Amino acid sequence: MSSNRRMGIIVAGVIGGALLGGVFAWLSSARSEKSDSTAIEAIGPSEYFQLGIGILTLARQFQLMLQRKA
C-alpha cells in the first residue's frame, strides 16, 4: 500500500471520528438546554464502562471484517 493511500485512509478515519464525536456532543448538549444538568453528569461509572466495552466490541468487529477481506 502506498504511503499516500495510507495517509488518505487515516485522514478519512480522523474526520469520521471527529464527526461522530461531534454528533455525540450535540446529543448530550441538547438535554442540557431542557434541564439544569447535562446528560454527561447523569451518566454513572457503570454506563461509562458499558460504553467502553461497546466501543472495543465495535473495533473488534471492524478488525474481523477487514481480516475476512484480506
Tab-separated table of N, CA and C in Angstrom:
chain	number	residue	atom	x	y	z
A	1	MET	N	0.854	-1.165	0.000
A	1	MET	CA	0.000	0.000	0.000
A	1	MET	C	0.902	1.232	0.000
A	2	SER	N	0.591	2.164	-0.848
A	2	SER	CA	1.418	3.359	-0.939
A	2	SER	C	1.195	4.256	0.277
A	3	SER	N	2.170	5.084	0.540
A	3	SER	CA	2.122	5.982	1.685
A	3	SER	C	0.981	6.994	1.553
A	4	ASN	N	0.741	7.473	0.330
A	4	ASN	CA	-0.335	8.446	0.110
A	4	ASN	C	-1.706	7.836	0.366
A	5	ARG	N	-1.882	6.594	-0.062
A	5	ARG	CA	-3.170	5.938	0.143
A	5	ARG	C	-3.411	5.688	1.630
A	6	ARG	N	-2.365	5.252	2.323
A	6	ARG	CA	-2.494	5.010	3.759
A	6	ARG	C	-2.824	6.309	4.489
A	7	MET	N	-2.162	7.401	4.124
A	7	MET	CA	-2.434	8.691	4.756
A	7	MET	C	-3.873	9.125	4.493
A	8	GLY	N	-4.382	8.868	3.295
A	8	GLY	CA	-5.770	9.198	2.977
A	8	GLY	C	-6.755	8.424	3.839
A	9	ILE	N	-6.463	7.149	4.071
A	9	ILE	CA	-7.326	6.323	4.915
A	9	ILE	C	-7.311	6.837	6.355
A	10	ILE	N	-6.133	7.208	6.827
A	10	ILE	CA	-6.021	7.732	8.199
A	10	ILE	C	-6.779	9.048	8.334
A	11	VAL	N	-6.629	9.940	7.367
A	11	VAL	CA	-7.333	11.227	7.408
A	11	VAL	C	-8.846	11.006	7.375
A	12	ALA	N	-9.306	10.079	6.542
A	12	ALA	CA	-10.738	9.775	6.491
A	12	ALA	C	-11.227	9.242	7.833
A	13	GLY	N	-10.427	8.405	8.492
A	13	GLY	CA	-10.800	7.895	9.806
A	13	GLY	C	-10.863	8.986	10.858
A	14	VAL	N	-9.908	9.906	10.806
A	14	VAL	CA	-9.902	11.020	11.759
A	14	VAL	C	-11.130	11.912	11.548
A	15	ILE	N	-11.442	12.210	10.303
A	15	ILE	CA	-12.609	13.053	10.007
A	15	ILE	C	-13.894	12.348	10.430
A	16	GLY	N	-13.993	11.051	10.134
A	16	GLY	CA	-15.178	10.290	10.552
A	16	GLY	C	-15.320	10.246	12.065
A	17	GLY	N	-14.222	10.052	12.768
A	17	GLY	CA	-14.251	10.035	14.228
A	17	GLY	C	-14.636	11.390	14.805
A	18	ALA	N	-14.133	12.453	14.195
A	18	ALA	CA	-14.477	13.796	14.658
A	18	ALA	C	-15.968	14.085	14.447
A	19	LEU	N	-16.489	13.650	13.303
A	19	LEU	CA	-17.926	13.839	13.046
A	19	LEU	C	-18.770	13.059	14.042
A	20	LEU	N	-18.376	11.825	14.325
A	20	LEU	CA	-19.117	11.019	15.290
A	20	LEU	C	-19.047	11.644	16.680
A	21	GLY	N	-17.878	12.125	17.062
A	21	GLY	CA	-17.735	12.808	18.348
A	21	GLY	C	-18.581	14.065	18.415
A	22	GLY	N	-18.657	14.794	17.312
A	22	GLY	CA	-19.500	15.983	17.257
A	22	GLY	C	-20.977	15.659	17.428
A	23	VAL	N	-21.407	14.561	16.830
A	23	VAL	CA	-22.809	14.136	16.984
A	23	VAL	C	-23.095	13.771	18.445
A	24	PHE	N	-22.170	13.048	19.080
A	24	PHE	CA	-22.350	12.704	20.493
A	24	PHE	C	-22.415	13.957	21.352
A	25	ALA	N	-21.551	14.934	21.097
A	25	ALA	CA	-21.564	16.182	21.865
A	25	ALA	C	-22.866	16.945	21.641
A	26	TRP	N	-23.344	16.954	20.403
A	26	TRP	CA	-24.598	17.644	20.100
A	26	TRP	C	-25.768	16.988	20.832
A	27	LEU	N	-25.786	15.652	20.851
A	27	LEU	CA	-26.859	14.945	21.543
A	27	LEU	C	-26.825	15.203	23.045
A	28	SER	N	-25.643	15.229	23.637
A	28	SER	CA	-25.559	15.453	25.077
A	28	SER	C	-25.871	16.903	25.432
A	29	SER	N	-25.564	17.853	24.548
A	29	SER	CA	-25.859	19.253	24.848
A	29	SER	C	-27.339	19.566	24.662
A	30	ALA	N	-28.043	18.792	23.853
A	30	ALA	CA	-29.472	19.026	23.642
A	30	ALA	C	-30.242	18.853	24.943
A	31	ARG	N	-29.825	17.913	25.772
A	31	ARG	CA	-30.508	17.695	27.041
A	31	ARG	C	-30.228	18.841	28.008
A	32	SER	N	-29.032	19.441	27.954
A	32	SER	CA	-28.685	20.495	28.896
A	32	SER	C	-29.522	21.749	28.666
A	33	GLU	N	-30.081	21.925	27.472
A	33	GLU	CA	-30.948	23.067	27.208
A	33	GLU	C	-32.296	22.915	27.909
A	34	LYS	N	-32.719	21.676	28.146
A	34	LYS	CA	-34.024	21.416	28.741
A	34	LYS	C	-33.983	21.349	30.261
A	35	SER	N	-32.814	21.089	30.832
A	35	SER	CA	-32.716	20.988	32.287
A	35	SER	C	-31.414	21.616	32.753
A	36	ASP	N	-31.253	21.678	34.074
A	36	ASP	CA	-30.060	22.294	34.639
A	36	ASP	C	-28.840	21.388	34.544
A	37	SER	N	-29.041	20.085	34.497
A	37	SER	CA	-27.907	19.158	34.443
A	37	SER	C	-27.683	18.697	33.004
A	38	THR	N	-26.448	18.368	32.726
A	38	THR	CA	-26.139	17.839	31.394
A	38	THR	C	-26.299	16.327	31.401
A	39	ALA	N	-26.380	15.758	30.222
A	39	ALA	CA	-26.510	14.310	30.111
A	39	ALA	C	-25.255	13.612	30.618
A	40	ILE	N	-24.106	14.247	30.446
A	40	ILE	CA	-22.849	13.655	30.906
A	40	ILE	C	-22.847	13.513	32.426
A	41	GLU	N	-23.414	14.484	33.135
A	41	GLU	CA	-23.471	14.418	34.599
A	41	GLU	C	-24.393	13.307	35.090
A	42	ALA	N	-25.373	12.936	34.281
A	42	ALA	CA	-26.332	11.912	34.680
A	42	ALA	C	-25.808	10.496	34.464
A	43	ILE	N	-24.724	10.356	33.718
A	43	ILE	CA	-24.171	9.034	33.429
A	43	ILE	C	-23.293	8.589	34.588
A	44	GLY	N	-23.511	7.364	35.025
A	44	GLY	CA	-22.724	6.811	36.121
A	44	GLY	C	-21.528	6.020	35.620
A	45	PRO	N	-20.675	5.592	36.543
A	45	PRO	CA	-19.477	4.836	36.165
A	45	PRO	C	-19.788	3.550	35.401
A	46	SER	N	-20.849	2.871	35.766
A	46	SER	CA	-21.161	1.620	35.084
A	46	SER	C	-21.554	1.860	33.621
A	47	GLU	N	-22.218	2.985	33.342
A	47	GLU	CA	-22.570	3.296	31.953
A	47	GLU	C	-21.323	3.641	31.130
A	48	TYR	N	-20.360	4.322	31.759
A	48	TYR	CA	-19.103	4.588	31.059
A	48	TYR	C	-18.378	3.279	30.750
A	49	PHE	N	-18.412	2.352	31.682
A	49	PHE	CA	-17.797	1.048	31.468
A	49	PHE	C	-18.484	0.324	30.320
A	50	GLN	N	-19.808	0.326	30.299
A	50	GLN	CA	-20.557	-0.315	29.220
A	50	GLN	C	-20.254	0.339	27.869
A	51	LEU	N	-20.134	1.661	27.865
A	51	LEU	CA	-19.806	2.372	26.636
A	51	LEU	C	-18.417	1.976	26.137
A	52	GLY	N	-17.465	1.882	27.046
A	52	GLY	CA	-16.113	1.467	26.668
A	52	GLY	C	-16.088	0.070	26.091
A	53	ILE	N	-16.811	-0.850	26.709
A	53	ILE	CA	-16.892	-2.222	26.199
A	53	ILE	C	-17.542	-2.228	24.811
A	54	GLY	N	-18.571	-1.419	24.626
A	54	GLY	CA	-19.229	-1.343	23.322
A	54	GLY	C	-18.302	-0.826	22.239
A	55	ILE	N	-17.499	0.179	22.573
A	55	ILE	CA	-16.551	0.723	21.596
A	55	ILE	C	-15.488	-0.309	21.245
A	56	LEU	N	-14.977	-1.019	22.251
A	56	LEU	CA	-13.983	-2.060	21.984
A	56	LEU	C	-14.572	-3.197	21.155
A	57	THR	N	-15.826	-3.550	21.408
A	57	THR	CA	-16.501	-4.587	20.630
A	57	THR	C	-16.654	-4.151	19.174
A	58	LEU	N	-17.016	-2.887	18.963
A	58	LEU	CA	-17.140	-2.360	17.606
A	58	LEU	C	-15.789	-2.405	16.886
A	59	ALA	N	-14.727	-2.027	17.573
A	59	ALA	CA	-13.392	-2.068	16.970
A	59	ALA	C	-13.005	-3.502	16.610
A	60	ARG	N	-13.337	-4.445	17.470
A	60	ARG	CA	-13.024	-5.858	17.195
A	60	ARG	C	-13.803	-6.364	15.981
A	61	GLN	N	-15.084	-6.011	15.896
A	61	GLN	CA	-15.877	-6.419	14.747
A	61	GLN	C	-15.319	-5.830	13.454
A	62	PHE	N	-14.893	-4.584	13.514
A	62	PHE	CA	-14.306	-3.937	12.339
A	62	PHE	C	-13.029	-4.651	11.921
A	63	GLN	N	-12.199	-5.007	12.880
A	63	GLN	CA	-10.962	-5.733	12.588
A	63	GLN	C	-11.256	-7.086	11.965
A	64	LEU	N	-12.259	-7.800	12.480
A	64	LEU	CA	-12.613	-9.110	11.919
A	64	LEU	C	-13.125	-8.982	10.489
A	65	MET	N	-13.887	-7.922	10.207
A	65	MET	CA	-14.366	-7.695	8.848
A	65	MET	C	-13.200	-7.464	7.900
A	66	LEU	N	-12.222	-6.702	8.332
A	66	LEU	CA	-11.057	-6.430	7.495
A	66	LEU	C	-10.230	-7.681	7.267
A	67	GLN	N	-10.121	-8.546	8.272
A	67	GLN	CA	-9.343	-9.776	8.132
A	67	GLN	C	-10.002	-10.729	7.146
A	68	ARG	N	-11.328	-10.762	7.113
A	68	ARG	CA	-12.017	-11.635	6.167
A	68	ARG	C	-11.804	-11.195	4.731
A	69	LYS	N	-11.616	-9.911	4.509
A	69	LYS	CA	-11.427	-9.379	3.157
A	69	LYS	C	-10.007	-9.615	2.647
A	70	ALA	N	-9.057	-9.830	3.546
A	70	ALA	CA	-7.655	-9.975	3.129
A	70	ALA	C	-7.342	-11.377	2.670
